[in-house]
XYZ file of C-alpha atoms in Angstrom:
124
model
C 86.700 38.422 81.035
C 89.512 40.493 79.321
C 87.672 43.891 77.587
C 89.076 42.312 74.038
C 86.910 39.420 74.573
C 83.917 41.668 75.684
C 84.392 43.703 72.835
C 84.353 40.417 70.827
C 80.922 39.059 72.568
C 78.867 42.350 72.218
C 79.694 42.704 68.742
C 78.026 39.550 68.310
C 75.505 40.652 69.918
C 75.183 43.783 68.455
C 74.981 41.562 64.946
C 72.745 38.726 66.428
C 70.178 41.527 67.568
C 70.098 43.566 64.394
C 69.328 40.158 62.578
C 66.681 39.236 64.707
C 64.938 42.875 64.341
C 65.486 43.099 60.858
C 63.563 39.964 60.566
C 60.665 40.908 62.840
C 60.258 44.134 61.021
C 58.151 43.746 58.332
C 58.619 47.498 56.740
C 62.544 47.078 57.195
C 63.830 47.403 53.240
C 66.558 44.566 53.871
C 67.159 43.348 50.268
C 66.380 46.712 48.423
C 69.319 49.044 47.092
C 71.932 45.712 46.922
C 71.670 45.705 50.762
C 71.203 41.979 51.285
C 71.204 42.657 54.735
C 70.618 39.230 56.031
C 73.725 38.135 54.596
C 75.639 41.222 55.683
C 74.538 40.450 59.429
C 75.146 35.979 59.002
C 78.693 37.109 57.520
C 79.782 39.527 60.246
C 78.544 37.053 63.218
C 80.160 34.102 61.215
C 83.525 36.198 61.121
C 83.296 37.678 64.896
C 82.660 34.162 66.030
C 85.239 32.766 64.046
C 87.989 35.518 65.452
C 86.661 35.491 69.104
C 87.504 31.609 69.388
C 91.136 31.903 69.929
C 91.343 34.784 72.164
C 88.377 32.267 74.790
C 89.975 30.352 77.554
C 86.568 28.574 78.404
C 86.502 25.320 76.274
C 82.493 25.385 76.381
C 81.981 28.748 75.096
C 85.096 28.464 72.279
C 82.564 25.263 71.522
C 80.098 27.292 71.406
C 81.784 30.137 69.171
C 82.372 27.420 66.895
C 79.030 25.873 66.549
C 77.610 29.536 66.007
C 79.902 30.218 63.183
C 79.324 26.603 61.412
C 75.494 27.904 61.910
C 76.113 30.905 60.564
C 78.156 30.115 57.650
C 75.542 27.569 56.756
C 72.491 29.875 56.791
C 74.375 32.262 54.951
C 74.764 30.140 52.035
C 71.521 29.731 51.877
C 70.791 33.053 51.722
C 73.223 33.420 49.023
C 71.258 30.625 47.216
C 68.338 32.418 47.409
C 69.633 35.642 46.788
C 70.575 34.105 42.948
C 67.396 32.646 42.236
C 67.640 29.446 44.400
C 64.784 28.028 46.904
C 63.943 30.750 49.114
C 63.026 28.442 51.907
C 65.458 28.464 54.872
C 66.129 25.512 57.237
C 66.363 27.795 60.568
C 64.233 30.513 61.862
C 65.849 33.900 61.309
C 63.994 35.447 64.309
C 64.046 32.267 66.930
C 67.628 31.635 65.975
C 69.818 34.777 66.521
C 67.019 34.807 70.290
C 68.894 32.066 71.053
C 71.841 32.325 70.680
C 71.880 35.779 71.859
C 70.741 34.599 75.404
C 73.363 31.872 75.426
C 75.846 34.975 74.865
C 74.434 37.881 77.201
C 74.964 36.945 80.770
C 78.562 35.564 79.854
C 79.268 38.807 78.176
C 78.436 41.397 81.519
C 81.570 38.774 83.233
C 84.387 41.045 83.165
C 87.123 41.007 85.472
C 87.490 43.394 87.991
C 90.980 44.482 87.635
C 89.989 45.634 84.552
C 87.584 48.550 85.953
C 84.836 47.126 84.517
C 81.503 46.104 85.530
C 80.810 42.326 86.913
C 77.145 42.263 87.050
C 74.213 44.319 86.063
C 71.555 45.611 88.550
C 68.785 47.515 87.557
């Protein structure tokens, strides 16, 4: 994996795991002050997903990348929805969701080539 694309996948990451805490917090202030954080984080993984798919060579994950940011884009409007007085109910988990697709993202992401002088696996 070129470090662009890296970059790309852990700043999806990044986004996908600050969703999920935010949402498993329950004394994180996420909507006060005009912070709407749930639709900061859904916008910024819709848009990383959306910019990451033409730099992937691998037709499953640029499938993938595209599925997350359909996801994305479509729990975001709900969130905007409820965020002007619509139903507040969401179709998707906001904590099981960004799990998942976080661990369809993590091992793929520590791939990097090694030309590049970068890591290729993680031991502990």
């Amino acid at each position: 994996m070129k470090p662009i694309l890296k970059w790309q996948y852990d700043q999806i990451i990044k986004e996908l795991l600050l969703l999920q805490e935010h949402q498993t917090d329950p004394t994180c202030p996420c909507e006060t002050d005009g912070e709407m954080c749930v639709r900061k984080h859904l916008f910024t993984i819709e848009a990383y997903a959306e910019e990451t798919i033409p730099m992937e060579d691998d037709e499953s994950f640029r499938q993938k990348l595209e599925q997350l940011a359909k996801e994305a884009k479509q729990l975001r409007t709900e969130e905007e929805s409820s965020l002007r007085g619509g139903s507040p109910e969401r179709s998707t988990d906001l904590i099981e969701w960004p799990r998942k697709w976080r661990k369809e993202f993590e091992p793929y992401s520590l791939n990097v080539d090694e030309k590049d002088n970068s890591i290729t696996e993680c031991k502990l």
